[in-house]
Amino acid sequence: MNLKEALKGKIQEKDEQYIYRAFEIIGDIAIIQVPKEIEQHKMLMAETLCGLHKNIKVVLRKVDDVSGKYRVGKYETLIGDRTDTIYSENSIRLKADPTRAYFSSKLGTERERITAQVKDGENILCMFAGIGPFPINVAKVRNVTISAVEINPAATALFAEGMKLNRLKGKIEIFTGDIKDIVPNFAEKFDRILMPAPKDAPEFLDLALDKVKKGGIINYYSFVPAEDYDDLEGTVKKQCADLGRKVEIIAKRRCGNIGVCQYRGAIDIKVLD
Ligand SMILES: C[S@@+](CC[C@H](N)C(=O)[O-])C[C@H]1O[C@@H](n2cnc3c(N)ncnc32)[C@H](O)[C@@H]1O
């Protein structure tokens, strides 16, 4: 039974149309959306959800979408006295707190895809590391070295806690600060650079191209209007050419819709020279 069905008869029929069927679960936290039109029912909705899913201990209402440099949304706590939780995906555990740092449970399959590409021995840079879902997934199963850079100190604190929840094969070093300040100071070049932040990615492509080895890979993400998706390889190739590097696009994947007619595109770039 879903929330809409469970609320039948408990709220007026005219209000039912406003109930969102979908909600996100991160560990034992459920994140629901309650439109203004049915705000008076928010506690009933939260309690009903907890009745349907006994593992949910905290219910947050998302009141504003992710925004700002840290990409954190705004939430109202409806049930529970904490906002952090432990989230499991693939073979790892993460410490998450959606009120303090970005995290999306929807990208687990993409993180699995990237992990499968990585080989033991790689030296990897992860830009926009957040609470560490990409680095921790990779380092769990590969003997690699990862430098992870993230500007939100709350995210890197959660990342450090999350690392302790996993027995990792690889090594991760976390750097808290702006990529533009930290990355130019790395003396080495990397076998692979992960760029899991589609919003501002083009702004950082020059830094990635500067720090990747010849023959290395950049796992690049970009938001793209649906009508431009077919041209994404060409667009990225041209951006790289304009920055003086010859590249080959070795894979392209759509991993999620962002709003109406806007896709999150994943592009795997091999840097040839
Ligand atoms: C969309 S989130 C992705 C987080 C993580 N990669 C994930 O998949 O959960 C983008 C992240 O980039 C961080 N960020 C934004 N600008 C940054 C910058 N200039 N330097 C370092 N981190 C930055 C934000 O704080 C945020 O945590």
PDB file of C-alpha atoms and ligand atoms in Angstrom:
ATOM      1  CA  MET A   1       0.000   0.000   0.000  1.00  0.00           C
ATOM      2  CA  ASN A   2       1.338   3.467  -0.837  1.00  0.00           C
ATOM      3  CA  LEU A   3       0.889   6.694   1.136  1.00  0.00           C
ATOM      4  CA  LYS A   4      -1.970   7.920  -1.053  1.00  0.00           C
ATOM      5  CA  GLU A   5      -3.902   4.674  -0.566  1.00  0.00           C
ATOM      6  CA  ALA A   6      -3.163   4.635   3.173  1.00  0.00           C
ATOM      7  CA  LEU A   7      -4.540   8.171   3.557  1.00  0.00           C
ATOM      8  CA  LYS A   8      -7.821   7.386   1.783  1.00  0.00           C
ATOM      9  CA  GLY A   9     -10.736   8.282   4.067  1.00  0.00           C
ATOM     10  CA  LYS A  10      -8.413  10.098   6.498  1.00  0.00           C
ATOM     11  CA  ILE A  11      -8.227  13.322   4.513  1.00  0.00           C
ATOM     12  CA  GLN A  12     -10.769  15.031   2.296  1.00  0.00           C
ATOM     13  CA  GLU A  13     -11.034  13.644  -1.230  1.00  0.00           C
ATOM     14  CA  LYS A  14     -10.204  17.064  -2.748  1.00  0.00           C
ATOM     15  CA  ASP A  15      -6.822  17.021  -0.971  1.00  0.00           C
ATOM     16  CA  GLU A  16      -5.771  13.568  -2.234  1.00  0.00           C
ATOM     17  CA  GLN A  17      -4.604  14.946  -5.597  1.00  0.00           C
ATOM     18  CA  TYR A  18      -1.766  16.801  -3.831  1.00  0.00           C
ATOM     19  CA  ILE A  19      -0.172  13.735  -2.251  1.00  0.00           C
ATOM     20  CA  TYR A  20       3.127  12.737  -3.875  1.00  0.00           C
ATOM     21  CA  ARG A  21       3.383   8.981  -4.319  1.00  0.00           C
ATOM     22  CA  ALA A  22       7.203   9.034  -4.457  1.00  0.00           C
ATOM     23  CA  PHE A  23       9.521   9.779  -1.560  1.00  0.00           C
ATOM     24  CA  GLU A  24      13.200   9.192  -0.918  1.00  0.00           C
ATOM     25  CA  ILE A  25      14.530   6.926   1.812  1.00  0.00           C
ATOM     26  CA  ILE A  26      18.105   7.440   3.063  1.00  0.00           C
ATOM     27  CA  GLY A  27      18.874   4.890   5.771  1.00  0.00           C
ATOM     28  CA  ASP A  28      16.066   5.258   8.317  1.00  0.00           C
ATOM     29  CA  ILE A  29      15.135   8.766   7.130  1.00  0.00           C
ATOM     30  CA  ALA A  30      12.212   9.363   4.775  1.00  0.00           C
ATOM     31  CA  ILE A  31      12.080  12.601   2.833  1.00  0.00           C
ATOM     32  CA  ILE A  32       8.607  13.645   1.763  1.00  0.00           C
ATOM     33  CA  GLN A  33       7.171  16.569  -0.135  1.00  0.00           C
ATOM     34  CA  VAL A  34       4.037  18.224   1.228  1.00  0.00           C
ATOM     35  CA  PRO A  35       2.542  20.885  -1.024  1.00  0.00           C
ATOM     36  CA  LYS A  36       1.195  24.034   0.663  1.00  0.00           C
ATOM     37  CA  GLU A  37      -2.388  22.995  -0.245  1.00  0.00           C
ATOM     38  CA  ILE A  38      -2.225  20.059   2.210  1.00  0.00           C
ATOM     39  CA  GLU A  39       0.204  21.452   4.778  1.00  0.00           C
ATOM     40  CA  GLN A  40      -2.371  20.855   7.543  1.00  0.00           C
ATOM     41  CA  HIS A  41      -1.978  17.099   6.939  1.00  0.00           C
ATOM     42  CA  LYS A  42       1.829  16.962   7.205  1.00  0.00           C
ATOM     43  CA  MET A  43       1.946  15.212  10.610  1.00  0.00           C
ATOM     44  CA  LEU A  44      -0.729  12.729   9.603  1.00  0.00           C
ATOM     45  CA  MET A  45       1.253  11.976   6.429  1.00  0.00           C
ATOM     46  CA  ALA A  46       4.491  11.476   8.372  1.00  0.00           C
ATOM     47  CA  GLU A  47       2.838   9.222  10.972  1.00  0.00           C
ATOM     48  CA  THR A  48       1.067   7.195   8.287  1.00  0.00           C
ATOM     49  CA  LEU A  49       4.355   6.691   6.442  1.00  0.00           C
ATOM     50  CA  CYS A  50       6.036   5.421   9.617  1.00  0.00           C
ATOM     51  CA  GLY A  51       3.112   3.022  10.047  1.00  0.00           C
ATOM     52  CA  LEU A  52       3.666   1.689   6.510  1.00  0.00           C
ATOM     53  CA  HIS A  53       7.477   1.385   6.803  1.00  0.00           C
ATOM     54  CA  LYS A  54       8.517   0.259  10.277  1.00  0.00           C
ATOM     55  CA  ASN A  55      12.213   0.918   9.505  1.00  0.00           C
ATOM     56  CA  ILE A  56      11.595   4.687   9.126  1.00  0.00           C
ATOM     57  CA  LYS A  57      12.506   6.542  12.322  1.00  0.00           C
ATOM     58  CA  VAL A  58      12.822  10.104  10.988  1.00  0.00           C
ATOM     59  CA  VAL A  59      10.583  11.960   8.556  1.00  0.00           C
ATOM     60  CA  LEU A  60      11.820  15.156   6.938  1.00  0.00           C
ATOM     61  CA  ARG A  61       9.709  17.419   4.784  1.00  0.00           C
ATOM     62  CA  LYS A  62      11.640  18.926   1.890  1.00  0.00           C
ATOM     63  CA  VAL A  63      10.675  22.590   1.855  1.00  0.00           C
ATOM     64  CA  ASP A  64      13.186  23.842  -0.699  1.00  0.00           C
ATOM     65  CA  ASP A  65      15.228  22.235  -3.441  1.00  0.00           C
ATOM     66  CA  VAL A  66      19.028  21.948  -3.333  1.00  0.00           C
ATOM     67  CA  SER A  67      20.687  25.330  -3.767  1.00  0.00           C
ATOM     68  CA  GLY A  68      23.873  27.275  -3.158  1.00  0.00           C
ATOM     69  CA  LYS A  69      27.456  26.129  -3.526  1.00  0.00           C
ATOM     70  CA  TYR A  70      26.997  23.192  -1.143  1.00  0.00           C
ATOM     71  CA  ARG A  71      23.890  21.940  -3.024  1.00  0.00           C
ATOM     72  CA  VAL A  72      21.951  21.351   0.203  1.00  0.00           C
ATOM     73  CA  GLY A  73      18.140  21.433   0.363  1.00  0.00           C
ATOM     74  CA  LYS A  74      15.977  22.894   3.137  1.00  0.00           C
ATOM     75  CA  TYR A  75      14.054  20.528   5.383  1.00  0.00           C
ATOM     76  CA  GLU A  76      11.554  20.586   8.228  1.00  0.00           C
ATOM     77  CA  THR A  77      11.728  17.721  10.715  1.00  0.00           C
ATOM     78  CA  LEU A  78       8.296  16.157  11.171  1.00  0.00           C
ATOM     79  CA  ILE A  79       9.278  13.057  13.148  1.00  0.00           C
ATOM     80  CA  GLY A  80      12.537  12.257  14.935  1.00  0.00           C
ATOM     81  CA  ASP A  81      15.178  14.116  16.903  1.00  0.00           C
ATOM     82  CA  ARG A  82      18.139  13.757  14.551  1.00  0.00           C
ATOM     83  CA  THR A  83      18.856  14.250  10.860  1.00  0.00           C
ATOM     84  CA  ASP A  84      21.822  11.910  10.353  1.00  0.00           C
ATOM     85  CA  THR A  85      21.710   8.269   9.412  1.00  0.00           C
ATOM     86  CA  ILE A  86      23.698   5.378   7.986  1.00  0.00           C
ATOM     87  CA  TYR A  87      22.963   4.507   4.382  1.00  0.00           C
ATOM     88  CA  SER A  88      23.951   1.240   2.706  1.00  0.00           C
ATOM     89  CA  GLU A  89      24.473   0.784  -1.025  1.00  0.00           C
ATOM     90  CA  ASN A  90      26.389  -1.787  -3.073  1.00  0.00           C
ATOM     91  CA  SER A  91      28.807  -3.162  -0.456  1.00  0.00           C
ATOM     92  CA  ILE A  92      29.419   0.061   1.455  1.00  0.00           C
ATOM     93  CA  ARG A  93      27.983   2.175   4.265  1.00  0.00           C
ATOM     94  CA  LEU A  94      27.880   5.978   4.319  1.00  0.00           C
ATOM     95  CA  LYS A  95      27.151   8.532   7.007  1.00  0.00           C
ATOM     96  CA  ALA A  96      24.565  10.935   5.588  1.00  0.00           C
ATOM     97  CA  ASP A  97      22.716  14.008   6.786  1.00  0.00           C
ATOM     98  CA  PRO A  98      20.653  15.587   4.004  1.00  0.00           C
ATOM     99  CA  THR A  99      20.194  18.804   6.026  1.00  0.00           C
ATOM    100  CA  ARG A 100      23.978  19.423   6.087  1.00  0.00           C
ATOM    101  CA  ALA A 101      25.438  17.870   2.936  1.00  0.00           C
ATOM    102  CA  TYR A 102      24.283  16.746  -0.497  1.00  0.00           C
ATOM    103  CA  PHE A 103      23.528  13.091  -0.995  1.00  0.00           C
ATOM    104  CA  SER A 104      21.384  11.273  -3.542  1.00  0.00           C
ATOM    105  CA  SER A 105      20.515   7.624  -3.171  1.00  0.00           C
ATOM    106  CA  LYS A 106      19.530   7.560  -6.856  1.00  0.00           C
ATOM    107  CA  LEU A 107      23.108   7.346  -8.145  1.00  0.00           C
ATOM    108  CA  GLY A 108      24.029   3.973  -6.613  1.00  0.00           C
ATOM    109  CA  THR A 109      23.951   2.187  -9.984  1.00  0.00           C
ATOM    110  CA  GLU A 110      26.166   4.852 -11.534  1.00  0.00           C
ATOM    111  CA  ARG A 111      28.673   4.482  -8.694  1.00  0.00           C
ATOM    112  CA  GLU A 112      28.674   0.714  -9.295  1.00  0.00           C
ATOM    113  CA  ARG A 113      29.339   1.318 -13.015  1.00  0.00           C
ATOM    114  CA  ILE A 114      32.313   3.563 -12.262  1.00  0.00           C
ATOM    115  CA  THR A 115      33.706   1.150  -9.672  1.00  0.00           C
ATOM    116  CA  ALA A 116      33.646  -1.640 -12.279  1.00  0.00           C
ATOM    117  CA  GLN A 117      35.862   0.469 -14.602  1.00  0.00           C
ATOM    118  CA  VAL A 118      38.564   1.128 -12.014  1.00  0.00           C
ATOM    119  CA  LYS A 119      41.660  -1.079 -11.870  1.00  0.00           C
ATOM    120  CA  ASP A 120      43.894  -1.798  -8.888  1.00  0.00           C
ATOM    121  CA  GLY A 121      46.828   0.615  -8.713  1.00  0.00           C
ATOM    122  CA  GLU A 122      45.046   3.665 -10.138  1.00  0.00           C
ATOM    123  CA  ASN A 123      45.797   7.087  -8.700  1.00  0.00           C
ATOM    124  CA  ILE A 124      42.442   8.908  -8.666  1.00  0.00           C
ATOM    125  CA  LEU A 125      41.257  12.454  -8.048  1.00  0.00           C
ATOM    126  CA  CYS A 126      37.623  12.863  -6.987  1.00  0.00           C
ATOM    127  CA  MET A 127      36.400  16.438  -7.307  1.00  0.00           C
ATOM    128  CA  PHE A 128      33.108  17.470  -5.580  1.00  0.00           C
ATOM    129  CA  ALA A 129      33.397  14.444  -3.297  1.00  0.00           C
ATOM    130  CA  GLY A 130      30.439  15.247  -1.004  1.00  0.00           C
ATOM    131  CA  ILE A 131      30.056  12.690   1.786  1.00  0.00           C
ATOM    132  CA  GLY A 132      32.239  10.319  -0.238  1.00  0.00           C
ATOM    133  CA  PRO A 133      29.895   7.941  -2.072  1.00  0.00           C
ATOM    134  CA  PHE A 134      32.109   7.643  -5.192  1.00  0.00           C
ATOM    135  CA  PRO A 135      35.481   7.342  -3.370  1.00  0.00           C
ATOM    136  CA  ILE A 136      34.185   4.924  -0.724  1.00  0.00           C
ATOM    137  CA  ASN A 137      32.509   2.666  -3.325  1.00  0.00           C
ATOM    138  CA  VAL A 138      35.736   2.500  -5.333  1.00  0.00           C
ATOM    139  CA  ALA A 139      38.173   2.143  -2.421  1.00  0.00           C
ATOM    140  CA  LYS A 140      36.051  -0.601  -0.871  1.00  0.00           C
ATOM    141  CA  VAL A 141      36.883  -3.043  -3.664  1.00  0.00           C
ATOM    142  CA  ARG A 142      39.974  -1.633  -5.409  1.00  0.00           C
ATOM    143  CA  ASN A 143      43.493  -1.120  -4.157  1.00  0.00           C
ATOM    144  CA  VAL A 144      43.720   2.486  -5.313  1.00  0.00           C
ATOM    145  CA  THR A 145      44.855   5.869  -4.003  1.00  0.00           C
ATOM    146  CA  ILE A 146      42.179   8.570  -4.009  1.00  0.00           C
ATOM    147  CA  SER A 147      42.517  12.297  -3.317  1.00  0.00           C
ATOM    148  CA  ALA A 148      39.004  13.598  -2.609  1.00  0.00           C
ATOM    149  CA  VAL A 149      38.218  17.331  -2.650  1.00  0.00           C
ATOM    150  CA  GLU A 150      35.057  18.889  -1.210  1.00  0.00           C
ATOM    151  CA  ILE A 151      34.324  22.457  -0.108  1.00  0.00           C
ATOM    152  CA  ASN A 152      31.551  21.805   2.466  1.00  0.00           C
ATOM    153  CA  PRO A 153      33.193  21.034   5.856  1.00  0.00           C
ATOM    154  CA  ALA A 154      30.032  19.297   7.098  1.00  0.00           C
ATOM    155  CA  ALA A 155      30.249  16.950   4.098  1.00  0.00           C
ATOM    156  CA  THR A 156      33.903  16.083   4.713  1.00  0.00           C
ATOM    157  CA  ALA A 157      33.172  15.449   8.421  1.00  0.00           C
ATOM    158  CA  LEU A 158      30.444  12.965   7.404  1.00  0.00           C
ATOM    159  CA  PHE A 159      32.816  11.507   4.760  1.00  0.00           C
ATOM    160  CA  ALA A 160      35.495  10.890   7.422  1.00  0.00           C
ATOM    161  CA  GLU A 161      32.916   9.171   9.649  1.00  0.00           C
ATOM    162  CA  GLY A 162      31.689   7.096   6.705  1.00  0.00           C
ATOM    163  CA  MET A 163      35.219   5.885   5.957  1.00  0.00           C
ATOM    164  CA  LYS A 164      35.358   4.374   9.453  1.00  0.00           C
ATOM    165  CA  LEU A 165      32.229   2.325   8.710  1.00  0.00           C
ATOM    166  CA  ASN A 166      33.958   0.402   5.923  1.00  0.00           C
ATOM    167  CA  ARG A 167      36.970  -1.835   5.615  1.00  0.00           C
ATOM    168  CA  LEU A 168      38.642  -0.275   2.579  1.00  0.00           C
ATOM    169  CA  LYS A 169      41.150  -1.915   0.231  1.00  0.00           C
ATOM    170  CA  GLY A 170      42.268   1.453  -1.121  1.00  0.00           C
ATOM    171  CA  LYS A 171      43.494   4.653   0.511  1.00  0.00           C
ATOM    172  CA  ILE A 172      41.523   7.901   0.580  1.00  0.00           C
ATOM    173  CA  GLU A 173      42.822  11.318   1.569  1.00  0.00           C
ATOM    174  CA  ILE A 174      40.170  14.001   2.089  1.00  0.00           C
ATOM    175  CA  PHE A 175      40.876  17.667   1.305  1.00  0.00           C
ATOM    176  CA  THR A 176      38.393  20.259   2.584  1.00  0.00           C
ATOM    177  CA  GLY A 177      38.348  23.367   0.429  1.00  0.00           C
ATOM    178  CA  ASP A 178      37.746  24.829  -2.997  1.00  0.00           C
ATOM    179  CA  ILE A 179      38.906  22.700  -5.924  1.00  0.00           C
ATOM    180  CA  LYS A 180      40.273  25.852  -7.545  1.00  0.00           C
ATOM    181  CA  ASP A 181      42.606  26.402  -4.580  1.00  0.00           C
ATOM    182  CA  ILE A 182      43.522  22.786  -3.845  1.00  0.00           C
ATOM    183  CA  VAL A 183      43.814  20.973  -7.171  1.00  0.00           C
ATOM    184  CA  PRO A 184      46.431  23.280  -8.801  1.00  0.00           C
ATOM    185  CA  ASN A 185      48.744  22.409  -5.893  1.00  0.00           C
ATOM    186  CA  PHE A 186      48.763  18.666  -6.602  1.00  0.00           C
ATOM    187  CA  ALA A 187      52.161  17.872  -8.071  1.00  0.00           C
ATOM    188  CA  GLU A 188      51.155  14.545  -9.616  1.00  0.00           C
ATOM    189  CA  LYS A 189      48.950  13.671 -12.590  1.00  0.00           C
ATOM    190  CA  PHE A 190      46.076  11.226 -12.139  1.00  0.00           C
ATOM    191  CA  ASP A 191      45.035   8.046 -13.969  1.00  0.00           C
ATOM    192  CA  ARG A 192      41.393   8.963 -13.451  1.00  0.00           C
ATOM    193  CA  ILE A 193      39.464  12.051 -12.417  1.00  0.00           C
ATOM    194  CA  LEU A 194      35.877  11.784 -11.164  1.00  0.00           C
ATOM    195  CA  MET A 195      33.730  14.908 -11.585  1.00  0.00           C
ATOM    196  CA  PRO A 196      30.368  14.027 -10.021  1.00  0.00           C
ATOM    197  CA  ALA A 197      28.876  17.547  -9.943  1.00  0.00           C
ATOM    198  CA  PRO A 198      26.951  18.186 -13.124  1.00  0.00           C
ATOM    199  CA  LYS A 199      25.879  21.761 -12.387  1.00  0.00           C
ATOM    200  CA  ASP A 200      29.218  23.557 -12.612  1.00  0.00           C
ATOM    201  CA  ALA A 201      31.266  20.847 -14.340  1.00  0.00           C
ATOM    202  CA  PRO A 202      32.306  22.821 -17.472  1.00  0.00           C
ATOM    203  CA  GLU A 203      33.874  25.464 -15.229  1.00  0.00           C
ATOM    204  CA  PHE A 204      36.292  22.848 -13.834  1.00  0.00           C
ATOM    205  CA  LEU A 205      37.098  20.885 -17.001  1.00  0.00           C
ATOM    206  CA  ASP A 206      40.315  22.848 -17.622  1.00  0.00           C
ATOM    207  CA  LEU A 207      41.650  21.843 -14.186  1.00  0.00           C
ATOM    208  CA  ALA A 208      40.774  18.194 -14.800  1.00  0.00           C
ATOM    209  CA  LEU A 209      42.437  18.211 -18.228  1.00  0.00           C
ATOM    210  CA  ASP A 210      45.515  19.767 -16.683  1.00  0.00           C
ATOM    211  CA  LYS A 211      45.786  17.081 -13.989  1.00  0.00           C
ATOM    212  CA  VAL A 212      44.947  13.919 -15.968  1.00  0.00           C
ATOM    213  CA  LYS A 213      47.683  11.694 -17.415  1.00  0.00           C
ATOM    214  CA  LYS A 214      47.967  11.068 -21.133  1.00  0.00           C
ATOM    215  CA  GLY A 215      45.757   7.986 -21.671  1.00  0.00           C
ATOM    216  CA  GLY A 216      43.865   8.747 -18.448  1.00  0.00           C
ATOM    217  CA  ILE A 217      40.091   8.895 -17.963  1.00  0.00           C
ATOM    218  CA  ILE A 218      37.782  11.685 -16.821  1.00  0.00           C
ATOM    219  CA  ASN A 219      34.375  10.524 -15.616  1.00  0.00           C
ATOM    220  CA  TYR A 220      32.438  13.676 -16.375  1.00  0.00           C
ATOM    221  CA  TYR A 221      28.825  14.596 -15.559  1.00  0.00           C
ATOM    222  CA  SER A 222      26.727  17.313 -17.086  1.00  0.00           C
ATOM    223  CA  PHE A 223      23.128  18.533 -16.973  1.00  0.00           C
ATOM    224  CA  VAL A 224      21.824  18.786 -20.490  1.00  0.00           C
ATOM    225  CA  PRO A 225      18.447  19.725 -22.017  1.00  0.00           C
ATOM    226  CA  ALA A 226      16.803  16.635 -23.559  1.00  0.00           C
ATOM    227  CA  GLU A 227      17.043  18.077 -27.080  1.00  0.00           C
ATOM    228  CA  ASP A 228      20.830  18.533 -26.713  1.00  0.00           C
ATOM    229  CA  TYR A 229      21.541  15.072 -25.275  1.00  0.00           C
ATOM    230  CA  ASP A 230      22.391  13.474 -28.658  1.00  0.00           C
ATOM    231  CA  ASP A 231      25.057  16.157 -29.229  1.00  0.00           C
ATOM    232  CA  LEU A 232      26.633  15.795 -25.778  1.00  0.00           C
ATOM    233  CA  GLU A 233      29.685  13.807 -27.002  1.00  0.00           C
ATOM    234  CA  GLY A 234      30.385  16.441 -29.659  1.00  0.00           C
ATOM    235  CA  THR A 235      29.905  19.298 -27.189  1.00  0.00           C
ATOM    236  CA  VAL A 236      32.316  17.796 -24.632  1.00  0.00           C
ATOM    237  CA  LYS A 237      34.868  16.883 -27.327  1.00  0.00           C
ATOM    238  CA  LYS A 238      34.808  20.470 -28.581  1.00  0.00           C
ATOM    239  CA  GLN A 239      35.155  21.867 -25.038  1.00  0.00           C
ATOM    240  CA  CYS A 240      38.250  19.673 -24.580  1.00  0.00           C
ATOM    241  CA  ALA A 241      39.654  20.662 -27.985  1.00  0.00           C
ATOM    242  CA  ASP A 242      39.151  24.352 -27.125  1.00  0.00           C
ATOM    243  CA  LEU A 243      41.179  23.666 -23.964  1.00  0.00           C
ATOM    244  CA  GLY A 244      43.960  22.128 -26.071  1.00  0.00           C
ATOM    245  CA  ARG A 245      43.405  18.393 -25.443  1.00  0.00           C
ATOM    246  CA  LYS A 246      42.484  15.680 -27.919  1.00  0.00           C
ATOM    247  CA  VAL A 247      40.011  13.213 -26.399  1.00  0.00           C
ATOM    248  CA  GLU A 248      37.910  10.214 -27.271  1.00  0.00           C
ATOM    249  CA  ILE A 249      34.463   9.710 -25.717  1.00  0.00           C
ATOM    250  CA  ILE A 250      34.427   6.057 -24.691  1.00  0.00           C
ATOM    251  CA  ALA A 251      30.984   5.898 -23.085  1.00  0.00           C
ATOM    252  CA  LYS A 252      27.867   7.968 -22.577  1.00  0.00           C
ATOM    253  CA  ARG A 253      24.956   7.237 -20.274  1.00  0.00           C
ATOM    254  CA  ARG A 254      21.817   8.980 -19.099  1.00  0.00           C
ATOM    255  CA  CYS A 255      21.634   8.720 -15.348  1.00  0.00           C
ATOM    256  CA  GLY A 256      18.499  10.469 -14.244  1.00  0.00           C
ATOM    257  CA  ASN A 257      16.144  13.261 -15.167  1.00  0.00           C
ATOM    258  CA  ILE A 258      16.534  16.643 -13.526  1.00  0.00           C
ATOM    259  CA  GLY A 259      13.257  18.490 -13.715  1.00  0.00           C
ATOM    260  CA  VAL A 260      11.304  18.664 -16.931  1.00  0.00           C
ATOM    261  CA  CYS A 261      13.197  17.613 -20.093  1.00  0.00           C
ATOM    262  CA  GLN A 262      16.628  17.977 -18.489  1.00  0.00           C
ATOM    263  CA  TYR A 263      18.958  14.974 -18.208  1.00  0.00           C
ATOM    264  CA  ARG A 264      22.010  14.154 -16.133  1.00  0.00           C
ATOM    265  CA  GLY A 265      24.498  12.832 -18.692  1.00  0.00           C
ATOM    266  CA  ALA A 266      27.550  10.752 -17.762  1.00  0.00           C
ATOM    267  CA  ILE A 267      30.427  10.961 -20.212  1.00  0.00           C
ATOM    268  CA  ASP A 268      33.625   8.901 -19.963  1.00  0.00           C
ATOM    269  CA  ILE A 269      36.451  10.845 -21.584  1.00  0.00           C
ATOM    270  CA  LYS A 270      39.763   9.243 -22.562  1.00  0.00           C
ATOM    271  CA  VAL A 271      42.481  11.859 -22.914  1.00  0.00           C
ATOM    272  CA  LEU A 272      44.649  10.958 -25.921  1.00  0.00           C
ATOM    273  CA  ASP A 273      47.486  13.467 -25.859  1.00  0.00           C
TER     274      ASP A 273
HETATM  275  C1  LIG B   1      25.925  17.644  -6.523  1.00  0.00           C
HETATM  276  S1  LIG B   1      26.969  17.517  -5.096  1.00  0.00           S
HETATM  277  C2  LIG B   1      27.726  15.943  -5.395  1.00  0.00           C
HETATM  278  C3  LIG B   1      28.332  15.322  -4.167  1.00  0.00           C
HETATM  279  C4  LIG B   1      28.854  13.882  -4.366  1.00  0.00           C
HETATM  280  N1  LIG B   1      29.740  13.786  -5.504  1.00  0.00           N
HETATM  281  C5  LIG B   1      27.707  12.912  -4.505  1.00  0.00           C
HETATM  282  O1  LIG B   1      27.544  12.344  -5.589  1.00  0.00           O
HETATM  283  O2  LIG B   1      26.980  12.700  -3.518  1.00  0.00           O
HETATM  284  C6  LIG B   1      28.266  18.648  -5.485  1.00  0.00           C
HETATM  285  C7  LIG B   1      29.269  18.829  -4.365  1.00  0.00           C
HETATM  286  O3  LIG B   1      30.330  19.668  -4.821  1.00  0.00           O
HETATM  287  C8  LIG B   1      30.724  20.529  -3.759  1.00  0.00           C
HETATM  288  N2  LIG B   1      31.367  21.700  -4.382  1.00  0.00           N
HETATM  289  C9  LIG B   1      30.777  22.693  -5.095  1.00  0.00           C
HETATM  290  N3  LIG B   1      31.691  23.585  -5.522  1.00  0.00           N
HETATM  291  C10 LIG B   1      32.899  23.139  -5.080  1.00  0.00           C
HETATM  292  C11 LIG B   1      34.228  23.645  -5.210  1.00  0.00           C
HETATM  293  N4  LIG B   1      34.482  24.764  -5.881  1.00  0.00           N
HETATM  294  N5  LIG B   1      35.228  22.944  -4.639  1.00  0.00           N
HETATM  295  C12 LIG B   1      34.977  21.796  -3.955  1.00  0.00           C
HETATM  296  N6  LIG B   1      33.731  21.265  -3.804  1.00  0.00           N
HETATM  297  C13 LIG B   1      32.700  21.935  -4.365  1.00  0.00           C
HETATM  298  C14 LIG B   1      29.430  20.838  -3.016  1.00  0.00           C
HETATM  299  O4  LIG B   1      29.657  21.249  -1.690  1.00  0.00           O
HETATM  300  C15 LIG B   1      28.696  19.489  -3.121  1.00  0.00           C
HETATM  301  O5  LIG B   1      28.948  18.673  -2.001  1.00  0.00           O
END
